[in-house]
Amino acid sequence: MSTVSHRPVLVVDFGAQYAQLIARRVREARVYSEIVPSTMPVEEILAKDPVAVILSGGPASVYADGAPQVDPALFVTGVPTFGICYGFQAMALALGGEVARTGLSEFGRTPLTVTEPSSALFAGLPTASSVWMSHGDAVHRAPDGFVVTAVTDGAPVAAFEDRARGLAGVQFHPEVLHSENGQQVLEHFLYTVAGIEPTWTSANVIDEQVEAIRAQVGDKLVICGLSGGVDSAVAAALVHKAVGDNLTCVFVDHGLLRKGEREQVETDYVAATGIRLKVVDASDRFLDELDGVTDPEEKRKIIGRLFIRVFEDAAREVVAEAGSHGQDVEFLVQGTLYPDVVESGGGTGTANIKSHHNVGGLPDDLQFSLVEPLRTLFKDEVRAVGAELGLPPAMVWRHPFPGPGLAIRIVGAVSRERLDVLREADAIVREETAAAGVDRDIWQLPVVLLADVRSVGVQGDGRTYGHPIVLRPVSSEDAMTADWSRLPYDLLARISTRITNEVREVNRVVLDITSKPPGTIEWE
């Protein structure tokens, strides 16, 4: 198979909340990108053979003690480089420019005036626009060889470029939607300054990953944990395309699934892919281990460890069923995504927000080597790959669902009775949102049972002492940040009425209107 090998645009992360968003925007321009920490030495950056480098924003002042700096050696390598916000200032400082506090900080929407309309970054764009700023320092003098191309009231140098050396930068954040023409500015750097061809597509991803999987796995046997969600479904389909019947998917019913999910996986997915599926009912085993556990991190780790043990048992059965092959199952497929890696502190210096079900909580004596074909992809990219592979739309557009399942949507200890209550409420929510046609408008809609909370209510003619259900509808591009979804009041009213009428243990339905940050999408 012929494949296209894509050299990366490296996004150097200086601690910006938008570093992942920059990487996404580069990919939306059909150019492959990766994130690397600001501590990475120049020689290691060059070892990755980047086609360009982007220096992200960051919270520090370039003059603060211990603030990350840019090695000037980066700018003599010939690799085109683009600075954004802090990265723009660090570039200016490293090249001999002047950065100082202006006394006029700029945060939020700011008028930008383009002073060189024929410049590479702003060619064909309006000379006046509104951009998103977030800075207290500003570049006062551009380094030698640079042309100043834009200004604002608080930034006498709001953009500059040195076409001869392939260097450019902007004080504002072109990656956020609040910056008018921001994507065009970023694409002008990629296409015009760096000379990159926009050739990275979902078809390329499939070809490259199939080749990588074959190189890693060879003719060995592979096992995959299938949840029914888009991540594991696409990961399994990619591996199946690479190794065929050497892949066996294992669907573990851990007793923490939503209503009807086991049946959906057993019928719809197998019919769509032809993948060999083994179903394991381990619900008693999981619920026994979770009995009395209330701490969410402990829940996640128990489920993660036990999941692997169940896989190991299933792998032995797969080997026995393989008969004359005489092989062990050496590889485990996981649907790990890029946000999973980032949130779990995956090498960029970020804090560990939570142990993710794919990248946290694995035992030290793991008996498998991991195959993670989606590890560098964001969710929308995974969906595009799934559509390219021919998976049914209902599977490709399924809302994200956590690996630990309903265990982390019960605040409190997990029990069969509490799971049944939550399943019924969740099923009502899914039915009503589907009927209202708002599925594609919502990234995710966790339904949470506050199992250790009770409140007084009136149902029928009697006083009740029931549990509250929390609705957590969110809109997002990749789960790195999220806002609460403004669902129609009539829809919310129908959901509330049905839950309190049909799920007798529940007498209140409440709406979570917290964004991320500060809240996470899941409650636990």
Short mmCIF file of C-alpha atoms in Angstrom, two decimals:
data_model
loop_
_atom_site.label_atom_id
_atom_site.label_comp_id
_atom_site.label_asym_id
_atom_site.label_seq_id
_atom_site.Cartn_x
_atom_site.Cartn_y
_atom_site.Cartn_z
CA MET A 1 0.00 0.00 0.00
CA SER A 2 1.31 3.44 -0.85
CA THR A 3 1.06 5.96 1.95
CA VAL A 4 1.81 9.62 2.48
CA SER A 5 4.15 10.28 5.40
CA HIS A 6 3.40 13.67 6.88
CA ARG A 7 6.08 15.72 8.56
CA PRO A 8 4.52 17.47 11.55
CA VAL A 9 3.95 21.08 12.43
CA LEU A 10 5.14 21.13 16.04
CA VAL A 11 3.15 23.27 18.48
CA VAL A 12 5.50 24.16 21.33
CA ASP A 13 3.36 24.38 24.48
CA PHE A 14 4.30 27.22 26.83
CA GLY A 15 1.44 26.36 29.19
CA ALA A 16 -1.30 27.97 27.13
CA GLN A 17 -4.90 26.94 27.63
CA TYR A 18 -5.16 27.08 23.84
CA ALA A 19 -2.20 24.89 22.82
CA GLN A 20 -4.49 21.97 21.91
CA LEU A 21 -6.75 24.36 20.01
CA ILE A 22 -3.82 25.58 17.93
CA ALA A 23 -3.03 21.97 17.01
CA ARG A 24 -6.68 21.44 16.02
CA ARG A 25 -6.76 24.55 13.85
CA VAL A 26 -3.62 23.44 12.03
CA ARG A 27 -5.26 20.09 11.32
CA GLU A 28 -8.42 21.84 10.13
CA ALA A 29 -6.13 23.43 7.56
CA ARG A 30 -5.34 19.82 6.47
CA VAL A 31 -1.83 19.94 7.89
CA TYR A 32 -0.67 17.40 10.48
CA SER A 33 0.37 18.78 13.89
CA GLU A 34 1.73 17.54 17.21
CA ILE A 35 2.20 19.22 20.60
CA VAL A 36 5.60 19.21 22.33
CA PRO A 37 6.66 20.76 25.66
CA SER A 38 8.58 24.04 25.80
CA THR A 39 11.36 22.19 27.63
CA MET A 40 12.19 20.14 24.53
CA PRO A 41 15.74 21.01 23.32
CA VAL A 42 16.16 22.30 19.78
CA GLU A 43 18.02 19.16 18.71
CA GLU A 44 15.07 17.01 19.78
CA ILE A 45 12.68 19.30 17.94
CA LEU A 46 14.80 18.92 14.79
CA ALA A 47 14.91 15.14 15.28
CA LYS A 48 11.14 15.12 14.71
CA ASP A 49 11.78 16.63 11.26
CA PRO A 50 9.13 19.35 11.56
CA VAL A 51 7.88 21.16 8.50
CA ALA A 52 7.22 24.18 10.74
CA VAL A 53 7.09 25.20 14.40
CA ILE A 54 4.40 27.22 16.20
CA LEU A 55 5.20 28.79 19.58
CA SER A 56 2.03 28.88 21.70
CA GLY A 57 0.84 31.46 24.16
CA GLY A 58 1.40 31.09 27.89
CA PRO A 59 0.48 32.65 31.22
CA ALA A 60 3.90 33.99 32.20
CA SER A 61 5.70 37.26 31.53
CA VAL A 62 8.82 36.74 29.43
CA TYR A 63 10.75 38.66 32.09
CA ALA A 64 9.45 36.66 35.09
CA ASP A 65 11.90 34.49 37.02
CA GLY A 66 11.83 30.98 35.61
CA ALA A 67 9.67 31.95 32.62
CA PRO A 68 10.20 29.57 29.69
CA GLN A 69 12.36 30.99 26.93
CA VAL A 70 13.03 30.13 23.30
CA ASP A 71 16.51 28.96 22.38
CA PRO A 72 17.75 31.40 19.69
CA ALA A 73 19.28 28.36 17.95
CA LEU A 74 15.77 27.47 16.76
CA PHE A 75 15.72 30.48 14.44
CA VAL A 76 18.86 29.55 12.49
CA THR A 77 17.68 26.03 11.63
CA GLY A 78 15.72 27.09 8.56
CA VAL A 79 12.48 25.69 10.01
CA PRO A 80 9.63 28.20 9.49
CA THR A 81 8.41 29.40 12.88
CA PHE A 82 5.27 31.26 13.98
CA GLY A 83 4.89 32.91 17.41
CA ILE A 84 1.51 33.44 19.09
CA CYS A 85 1.04 35.75 22.11
CA TYR A 86 3.71 34.63 24.63
CA GLY A 87 5.46 32.73 21.83
CA PHE A 88 5.47 35.95 19.78
CA GLN A 89 7.11 37.88 22.62
CA ALA A 90 9.61 35.11 23.35
CA MET A 91 10.57 35.06 19.68
CA ALA A 92 11.05 38.82 19.63
CA LEU A 93 13.19 38.74 22.78
CA ALA A 94 15.35 35.83 21.57
CA LEU A 95 16.06 37.64 18.29
CA GLY A 96 17.05 40.95 19.90
CA GLY A 97 13.73 42.79 19.90
CA GLU A 98 12.29 44.69 22.86
CA VAL A 99 9.43 43.50 25.04
CA ALA A 100 8.08 45.66 27.86
CA ARG A 101 5.02 46.30 30.00
CA THR A 102 2.85 48.89 28.30
CA GLY A 103 0.67 49.97 31.18
CA LEU A 104 -2.25 49.09 28.91
CA SER A 105 -3.09 45.41 29.13
CA GLU A 106 -5.43 44.00 26.52
CA PHE A 107 -7.80 41.13 27.27
CA GLY A 108 -10.67 39.98 25.08
CA ARG A 109 -11.86 41.48 21.80
CA THR A 110 -9.48 44.19 20.58
CA PRO A 111 -9.46 46.31 17.37
CA LEU A 112 -6.51 45.40 15.11
CA THR A 113 -5.17 47.63 12.34
CA VAL A 114 -3.14 46.03 9.54
CA THR A 115 -0.34 48.39 8.51
CA GLU A 116 1.06 46.22 5.70
CA PRO A 117 -1.94 44.87 3.71
CA SER A 118 0.35 43.09 1.23
CA SER A 119 2.14 41.13 3.97
CA ALA A 120 2.08 37.34 3.86
CA LEU A 121 -0.09 36.97 6.97
CA PHE A 122 -2.73 39.57 6.03
CA ALA A 123 -2.80 39.49 2.22
CA GLY A 124 -6.40 39.77 1.01
CA LEU A 125 -7.81 40.32 4.52
CA PRO A 126 -9.52 43.48 5.86
CA THR A 127 -7.19 46.12 7.27
CA ALA A 128 -9.44 46.53 10.33
CA SER A 129 -10.74 43.60 12.39
CA SER A 130 -11.47 42.45 15.92
CA VAL A 131 -9.06 39.95 17.46
CA TRP A 132 -8.75 38.14 20.80
CA MET A 133 -5.97 39.47 23.01
CA SER A 134 -4.66 38.27 26.36
CA HIS A 135 -1.45 40.03 27.37
CA GLY A 136 0.12 42.49 29.81
CA ASP A 137 3.49 42.77 28.05
CA ALA A 138 3.91 43.94 24.45
CA VAL A 139 6.62 43.97 21.79
CA HIS A 140 7.85 47.59 21.50
CA ARG A 141 10.52 47.02 18.88
CA ALA A 142 10.67 44.24 16.32
CA PRO A 143 13.99 42.39 15.84
CA ASP A 144 16.23 43.41 12.96
CA GLY A 145 15.01 42.10 9.62
CA PHE A 146 11.33 42.00 10.60
CA VAL A 147 8.55 44.10 9.12
CA VAL A 148 5.82 45.26 11.52
CA THR A 149 2.51 44.36 9.85
CA ALA A 150 -0.21 45.22 12.43
CA VAL A 151 -0.80 47.34 15.55
CA THR A 152 -3.36 47.81 18.33
CA ASP A 153 -3.73 50.55 20.95
CA GLY A 154 -1.84 48.47 23.51
CA ALA A 155 0.59 46.70 21.19
CA PRO A 156 2.77 48.89 18.94
CA VAL A 157 3.98 45.64 17.34
CA ALA A 158 0.92 43.35 17.08
CA ALA A 159 2.33 41.29 14.19
CA PHE A 160 5.59 40.96 12.33
CA GLU A 161 7.26 38.80 9.72
CA ASP A 162 10.62 38.08 8.14
CA ARG A 163 9.75 36.27 4.90
CA ALA A 164 13.41 35.61 4.03
CA ARG A 165 13.88 33.50 7.14
CA GLY A 166 10.35 32.05 7.28
CA LEU A 167 9.62 33.73 10.61
CA ALA A 168 6.39 35.45 11.65
CA GLY A 169 4.22 36.09 14.68
CA VAL A 170 1.15 37.78 16.10
CA GLN A 171 0.31 39.14 19.55
CA PHE A 172 -3.32 37.99 19.31
CA HIS A 173 -4.81 34.47 19.32
CA PRO A 174 -5.71 33.50 15.73
CA GLU A 175 -6.82 30.04 16.88
CA VAL A 176 -9.91 31.21 18.80
CA LEU A 177 -13.19 31.84 17.03
CA HIS A 178 -13.37 35.34 18.57
CA SER A 179 -10.49 36.47 16.31
CA GLU A 180 -11.94 37.55 12.97
CA ASN A 181 -10.01 36.00 10.07
CA GLY A 182 -7.84 34.15 12.58
CA GLN A 183 -7.94 30.84 10.70
CA GLN A 184 -6.95 32.63 7.49
CA VAL A 185 -3.97 34.24 9.25
CA LEU A 186 -2.87 30.82 10.50
CA GLU A 187 -3.34 29.28 7.07
CA HIS A 188 -1.35 32.12 5.46
CA PHE A 189 1.56 31.18 7.71
CA LEU A 190 1.22 27.49 6.89
CA TYR A 191 0.69 27.82 3.15
CA THR A 192 2.54 31.03 2.21
CA VAL A 193 5.32 31.52 4.78
CA ALA A 194 6.06 27.84 5.47
CA GLY A 195 5.06 26.60 1.99
CA ILE A 196 3.14 23.57 3.29
CA GLU A 197 0.71 21.72 1.01
CA PRO A 198 -2.66 20.96 2.67
CA THR A 199 -2.74 17.20 2.06
CA TRP A 200 -3.52 15.65 5.46
CA THR A 201 -6.95 13.97 5.28
CA SER A 202 -8.88 11.18 6.99
CA ALA A 203 -7.98 8.89 4.07
CA ASN A 204 -4.29 9.59 4.73
CA VAL A 205 -4.82 8.82 8.42
CA ILE A 206 -6.30 5.45 7.55
CA ASP A 207 -3.47 4.53 5.18
CA GLU A 208 -0.76 5.63 7.62
CA GLN A 209 -2.32 3.90 10.62
CA VAL A 210 -2.98 0.65 8.77
CA GLU A 211 0.67 0.56 7.73
CA ALA A 212 1.83 1.41 11.27
CA ILE A 213 -0.43 -1.27 12.79
CA ARG A 214 0.89 -3.91 10.41
CA ALA A 215 4.46 -2.92 11.22
CA GLN A 216 3.78 -3.13 14.96
CA VAL A 217 1.62 -6.26 15.05
CA GLY A 218 2.83 -8.40 12.16
CA ASP A 219 0.91 -11.68 12.14
CA LYS A 220 0.33 -11.78 15.90
CA LEU A 221 -3.11 -12.05 17.52
CA VAL A 222 -4.79 -8.86 18.74
CA ILE A 223 -7.59 -8.24 21.22
CA CYS A 224 -9.72 -5.12 21.46
CA GLY A 225 -12.08 -3.93 24.14
CA LEU A 226 -15.21 -2.80 22.36
CA SER A 227 -17.55 -0.46 24.22
CA GLY A 228 -19.90 0.53 21.42
CA GLY A 229 -18.62 4.10 21.48
CA VAL A 230 -17.09 5.76 18.44
CA ASP A 231 -13.50 5.65 19.79
CA SER A 232 -13.24 1.90 20.30
CA ALA A 233 -15.40 1.24 17.21
CA VAL A 234 -13.09 3.24 14.94
CA ALA A 235 -9.93 1.88 16.56
CA ALA A 236 -11.17 -1.68 16.09
CA ALA A 237 -12.19 -1.02 12.48
CA LEU A 238 -8.73 0.38 11.71
CA VAL A 239 -7.00 -2.61 13.27
CA HIS A 240 -9.39 -4.99 11.51
CA LYS A 241 -8.51 -3.34 8.18
CA ALA A 242 -4.84 -3.96 8.97
CA VAL A 243 -4.87 -7.51 10.41
CA GLY A 244 -8.28 -9.00 9.53
CA ASP A 245 -9.34 -12.02 11.55
CA ASN A 246 -6.22 -11.84 13.72
CA LEU A 247 -8.32 -9.33 15.68
CA THR A 248 -10.91 -10.46 18.20
CA CYS A 249 -13.08 -7.81 19.83
CA VAL A 250 -14.18 -8.41 23.39
CA PHE A 251 -17.27 -6.67 24.65
CA VAL A 252 -17.30 -6.65 28.44
CA ASP A 253 -20.67 -6.19 30.05
CA HIS A 254 -19.46 -4.76 33.35
CA GLY A 255 -22.97 -4.05 34.56
CA LEU A 256 -22.37 -0.30 34.21
CA LEU A 257 -23.84 0.14 30.72
CA ARG A 258 -26.80 2.21 29.63
CA LYS A 259 -30.08 0.62 28.65
CA GLY A 260 -29.87 -1.39 25.40
CA GLU A 261 -26.16 -0.87 24.81
CA ARG A 262 -25.13 -4.53 24.92
CA GLU A 263 -27.73 -5.45 22.33
CA GLN A 264 -26.64 -2.57 20.09
CA VAL A 265 -23.03 -3.75 20.06
CA GLU A 266 -23.90 -7.40 19.52
CA THR A 267 -26.10 -6.66 16.51
CA ASP A 268 -25.38 -3.30 14.82
CA TYR A 269 -21.59 -3.18 15.03
CA VAL A 270 -20.97 -6.78 14.04
CA ALA A 271 -23.37 -6.40 11.11
CA ALA A 272 -21.56 -3.26 9.94
CA THR A 273 -18.00 -4.56 10.20
CA GLY A 274 -17.96 -8.36 10.22
CA ILE A 275 -15.56 -8.23 13.16
CA ARG A 276 -15.23 -11.32 15.34
CA LEU A 277 -16.87 -10.50 18.69
CA LYS A 278 -16.65 -12.23 22.04
CA VAL A 279 -19.11 -11.12 24.74
CA VAL A 280 -18.12 -11.48 28.41
CA ASP A 281 -20.68 -10.95 31.17
CA ALA A 282 -18.58 -9.77 34.12
CA SER A 283 -21.20 -7.61 35.82
CA ASP A 284 -21.17 -9.54 39.10
CA ARG A 285 -17.39 -9.31 39.29
CA PHE A 286 -17.33 -5.53 38.75
CA LEU A 287 -20.22 -4.75 41.08
CA ASP A 288 -18.71 -6.87 43.86
CA GLU A 289 -15.40 -4.96 43.55
CA LEU A 290 -17.20 -1.60 43.57
CA ASP A 291 -19.39 -2.41 46.55
CA GLY A 292 -19.26 0.48 49.03
CA VAL A 293 -16.70 2.51 47.02
CA THR A 294 -17.57 6.22 46.82
CA ASP A 295 -14.30 7.90 45.78
CA PRO A 296 -14.41 8.55 42.00
CA GLU A 297 -10.68 8.03 41.45
CA GLU A 298 -10.85 4.72 43.27
CA LYS A 299 -13.83 3.71 41.13
CA ARG A 300 -11.92 4.51 37.95
CA LYS A 301 -8.84 2.60 39.04
CA ILE A 302 -10.80 -0.46 40.19
CA ILE A 303 -12.66 -0.57 36.90
CA GLY A 304 -9.48 0.00 34.85
CA ARG A 305 -7.55 -2.77 36.63
CA LEU A 306 -10.41 -5.23 36.54
CA PHE A 307 -11.06 -4.48 32.89
CA ILE A 308 -7.52 -5.57 32.07
CA ARG A 309 -7.88 -8.74 34.16
CA VAL A 310 -11.07 -9.61 32.31
CA PHE A 311 -9.22 -9.05 29.04
CA GLU A 312 -6.46 -11.37 30.14
CA ASP A 313 -9.01 -14.08 30.89
CA ALA A 314 -10.71 -13.47 27.55
CA ALA A 315 -7.34 -13.57 25.76
CA ARG A 316 -6.64 -17.04 27.14
CA GLU A 317 -10.01 -18.15 25.80
CA VAL A 318 -9.24 -16.58 22.42
CA VAL A 319 -5.96 -18.53 22.28
CA ALA A 320 -7.76 -21.75 23.18
CA GLU A 321 -10.35 -21.10 20.49
CA ALA A 322 -7.59 -20.37 17.94
CA GLY A 323 -6.61 -24.04 18.18
CA SER A 324 -3.68 -24.90 15.95
CA HIS A 325 -2.33 -21.38 15.71
CA GLY A 326 -0.43 -21.89 18.94
CA GLN A 327 -0.13 -18.11 19.49
CA ASP A 328 -0.59 -15.89 22.47
CA VAL A 329 -2.52 -12.65 22.22
CA GLU A 330 0.25 -10.06 22.48
CA PHE A 331 -1.55 -6.82 21.65
CA LEU A 332 -4.42 -4.85 23.17
CA VAL A 333 -6.19 -2.16 21.14
CA GLN A 334 -7.37 0.95 22.95
CA GLY A 335 -9.34 3.93 21.63
CA THR A 336 -7.15 6.50 23.36
CA LEU A 337 -7.58 10.00 21.92
CA TYR A 338 -5.31 13.04 22.07
CA PRO A 339 -7.42 14.85 24.73
CA ASP A 340 -7.19 11.68 26.88
CA VAL A 341 -3.41 11.86 26.68
CA VAL A 342 -3.28 15.59 27.40
CA GLU A 343 -5.68 15.47 30.39
CA SER A 344 -3.68 12.62 31.90
CA GLY A 345 -0.43 14.57 31.71
CA GLY A 346 0.77 12.91 28.53
CA GLY A 347 4.22 14.36 28.16
CA THR A 348 3.44 18.06 27.74
CA GLY A 349 3.93 19.03 31.36
CA THR A 350 0.21 19.37 32.01
CA ALA A 351 -1.31 18.46 35.34
CA ASN A 352 -3.09 15.15 35.77
CA ILE A 353 -6.73 16.22 35.94
CA LYS A 354 -8.05 12.67 36.29
CA SER A 355 -7.03 9.10 35.59
CA HIS A 356 -8.52 8.46 32.20
CA HIS A 357 -10.02 5.04 31.57
CA ASN A 358 -7.70 4.54 28.61
CA VAL A 359 -4.44 6.00 29.90
CA GLY A 360 -4.70 5.81 33.68
CA GLY A 361 -5.10 2.97 36.15
CA LEU A 362 -3.41 0.25 34.07
CA PRO A 363 -1.57 -2.36 36.16
CA ASP A 364 2.22 -2.49 36.21
CA ASP A 365 2.15 -6.15 35.12
CA LEU A 366 0.10 -5.51 32.00
CA GLN A 367 0.45 -8.58 29.78
CA PHE A 368 -0.27 -6.81 26.50
CA SER A 369 1.52 -4.32 24.30
CA LEU A 370 -0.83 -1.44 23.49
CA VAL A 371 -2.02 -0.54 20.00
CA GLU A 372 -3.47 2.98 20.04
CA PRO A 373 -4.21 4.06 16.45
CA LEU A 374 -6.23 7.12 17.53
CA ARG A 375 -3.78 8.47 20.10
CA THR A 376 -2.91 11.58 18.05
CA LEU A 377 -6.49 12.38 16.96
CA PHE A 378 -9.22 14.66 18.27
CA LYS A 379 -12.80 13.44 18.44
CA ASP A 380 -13.99 15.16 15.27
CA GLU A 381 -11.09 13.59 13.39
CA VAL A 382 -12.04 10.17 14.75
CA ARG A 383 -15.58 10.67 13.48
CA ALA A 384 -14.24 11.61 10.03
CA VAL A 385 -12.12 8.45 9.97
CA GLY A 386 -15.13 6.36 11.07
CA ALA A 387 -17.24 7.80 8.25
CA GLU A 388 -14.42 7.13 5.77
CA LEU A 389 -14.31 3.51 6.99
CA GLY A 390 -18.03 3.13 6.34
CA LEU A 391 -19.29 2.80 9.91
CA PRO A 392 -23.02 3.57 10.29
CA PRO A 393 -23.87 7.21 11.13
CA ALA A 394 -25.59 6.25 14.40
CA MET A 395 -22.28 4.82 15.62
CA VAL A 396 -20.08 7.60 14.24
CA TRP A 397 -22.20 10.31 15.89
CA ARG A 398 -22.85 8.54 19.19
CA HIS A 399 -22.25 10.82 22.17
CA PRO A 400 -19.05 10.17 24.13
CA PHE A 401 -19.55 7.77 27.03
CA PRO A 402 -16.90 7.12 29.69
CA GLY A 403 -15.22 3.72 29.93
CA PRO A 404 -16.13 3.40 33.63
CA GLY A 405 -19.74 3.80 32.51
CA LEU A 406 -22.53 4.73 34.89
CA ALA A 407 -20.27 4.12 37.89
CA ILE A 408 -18.96 7.67 37.57
CA ARG A 409 -22.41 9.10 36.94
CA ILE A 410 -23.55 7.91 40.36
CA VAL A 411 -22.28 10.28 43.04
CA GLY A 412 -21.95 7.81 45.88
CA ALA A 413 -21.62 4.05 46.10
CA VAL A 414 -22.68 1.91 43.14
CA SER A 415 -25.41 -0.71 43.52
CA ARG A 416 -27.71 -2.61 41.17
CA GLU A 417 -30.70 -0.66 42.43
CA ARG A 418 -29.04 2.71 41.86
CA LEU A 419 -27.87 1.64 38.40
CA ASP A 420 -31.43 0.65 37.47
CA VAL A 421 -32.73 4.07 38.55
CA LEU A 422 -30.07 5.89 36.54
CA ARG A 423 -30.58 3.67 33.47
CA GLU A 424 -34.26 4.48 33.30
CA ALA A 425 -33.69 8.22 33.70
CA ASP A 426 -30.88 8.18 31.11
CA ALA A 427 -33.03 6.27 28.61
CA ILE A 428 -35.78 8.88 28.92
CA VAL A 429 -33.29 11.69 28.29
CA ARG A 430 -31.89 9.97 25.20
CA GLU A 431 -35.35 9.25 23.82
CA GLU A 432 -36.53 12.83 24.25
CA THR A 433 -33.41 14.52 22.86
CA ALA A 434 -33.48 12.21 19.83
CA ALA A 435 -37.17 12.95 19.25
CA ALA A 436 -36.47 16.69 19.50
CA GLY A 437 -33.70 16.43 16.88
CA VAL A 438 -31.03 18.08 19.02
CA ASP A 439 -28.57 15.15 19.09
CA ARG A 440 -26.02 16.73 16.74
CA ASP A 441 -26.18 20.02 18.68
CA ILE A 442 -25.01 18.36 21.90
CA TRP A 443 -21.50 17.05 22.45
CA GLN A 444 -22.48 15.01 25.46
CA LEU A 445 -25.36 14.76 27.91
CA PRO A 446 -24.36 12.99 31.12
CA VAL A 447 -27.28 12.11 33.36
CA VAL A 448 -26.11 12.01 36.98
CA LEU A 449 -27.73 10.40 40.01
CA LEU A 450 -26.97 12.08 43.34
CA ALA A 451 -27.35 8.83 45.20
CA ASP A 452 -26.42 10.13 48.64
CA VAL A 453 -28.74 13.15 48.41
CA ARG A 454 -32.45 13.10 49.16
CA SER A 455 -35.01 15.87 49.24
CA VAL A 456 -38.67 16.22 50.13
CA GLY A 457 -41.15 16.12 47.28
CA VAL A 458 -44.80 15.51 46.55
CA GLN A 459 -45.81 12.81 44.08
CA GLY A 460 -49.48 11.97 43.79
CA ASP A 461 -51.03 12.89 47.13
CA GLY A 462 -48.09 11.72 49.20
CA ARG A 463 -44.89 13.12 50.55
CA THR A 464 -41.73 11.61 49.02
CA TYR A 465 -38.09 11.59 49.98
CA GLY A 466 -36.38 10.96 46.65
CA HIS A 467 -33.15 11.46 44.79
CA PRO A 468 -32.28 14.31 42.41
CA ILE A 469 -31.19 13.67 38.82
CA VAL A 470 -28.76 16.15 37.24
CA LEU A 471 -28.79 16.87 33.50
CA ARG A 472 -25.39 17.96 32.15
CA PRO A 473 -25.83 18.91 28.45
CA VAL A 474 -22.63 20.39 27.00
CA SER A 475 -21.43 21.72 23.67
CA SER A 476 -17.78 21.31 22.74
CA GLU A 477 -15.39 20.73 19.86
CA ASP A 478 -13.09 18.22 21.53
CA ALA A 479 -13.92 18.11 25.28
CA MET A 480 -10.86 20.19 26.19
CA THR A 481 -13.27 23.06 26.90
CA ALA A 482 -17.07 23.01 26.96
CA ASP A 483 -20.10 25.20 27.51
CA TRP A 484 -23.51 24.11 28.72
CA SER A 485 -26.03 23.55 25.93
CA ARG A 486 -29.09 25.77 25.89
CA LEU A 487 -31.77 23.13 25.41
CA PRO A 488 -35.35 24.27 24.65
CA TYR A 489 -37.43 24.79 27.77
CA ASP A 490 -40.22 22.60 26.39
CA LEU A 491 -37.76 19.74 25.97
CA LEU A 492 -36.44 20.17 29.51
CA ALA A 493 -40.01 20.21 30.81
CA ARG A 494 -40.86 16.96 29.03
CA ILE A 495 -37.74 15.28 30.34
CA SER A 496 -38.43 16.40 33.91
CA THR A 497 -42.07 15.34 33.78
CA ARG A 498 -41.30 11.91 32.37
CA ILE A 499 -38.46 11.17 34.80
CA THR A 500 -40.41 12.18 37.90
CA ASN A 501 -43.50 10.31 36.67
CA GLU A 502 -41.80 7.14 35.43
CA VAL A 503 -38.83 6.77 37.80
CA ARG A 504 -40.44 6.66 41.21
CA GLU A 505 -37.18 7.00 43.16
CA VAL A 506 -36.54 10.44 41.63
CA ASN A 507 -38.49 13.55 42.65
CA ARG A 508 -36.27 16.35 41.30
CA VAL A 509 -34.53 17.05 37.98
CA VAL A 510 -31.91 19.81 37.97
CA LEU A 511 -29.79 21.38 35.22
CA ASP A 512 -26.00 21.87 35.46
CA ILE A 513 -25.09 25.18 33.76
CA THR A 514 -21.35 25.17 34.53
CA SER A 515 -18.81 25.56 31.74
CA LYS A 516 -15.48 23.68 31.48
CA PRO A 517 -13.42 25.12 33.03
CA PRO A 518 -14.10 25.42 35.94
CA GLY A 519 -16.18 22.22 35.98
CA THR A 520 -15.36 18.99 34.19
CA ILE A 521 -17.93 17.39 31.89
CA GLU A 522 -18.44 14.34 34.09
CA TRP A 523 -19.27 14.90 37.74
CA GLU A 524 -16.83 12.27 38.98
#
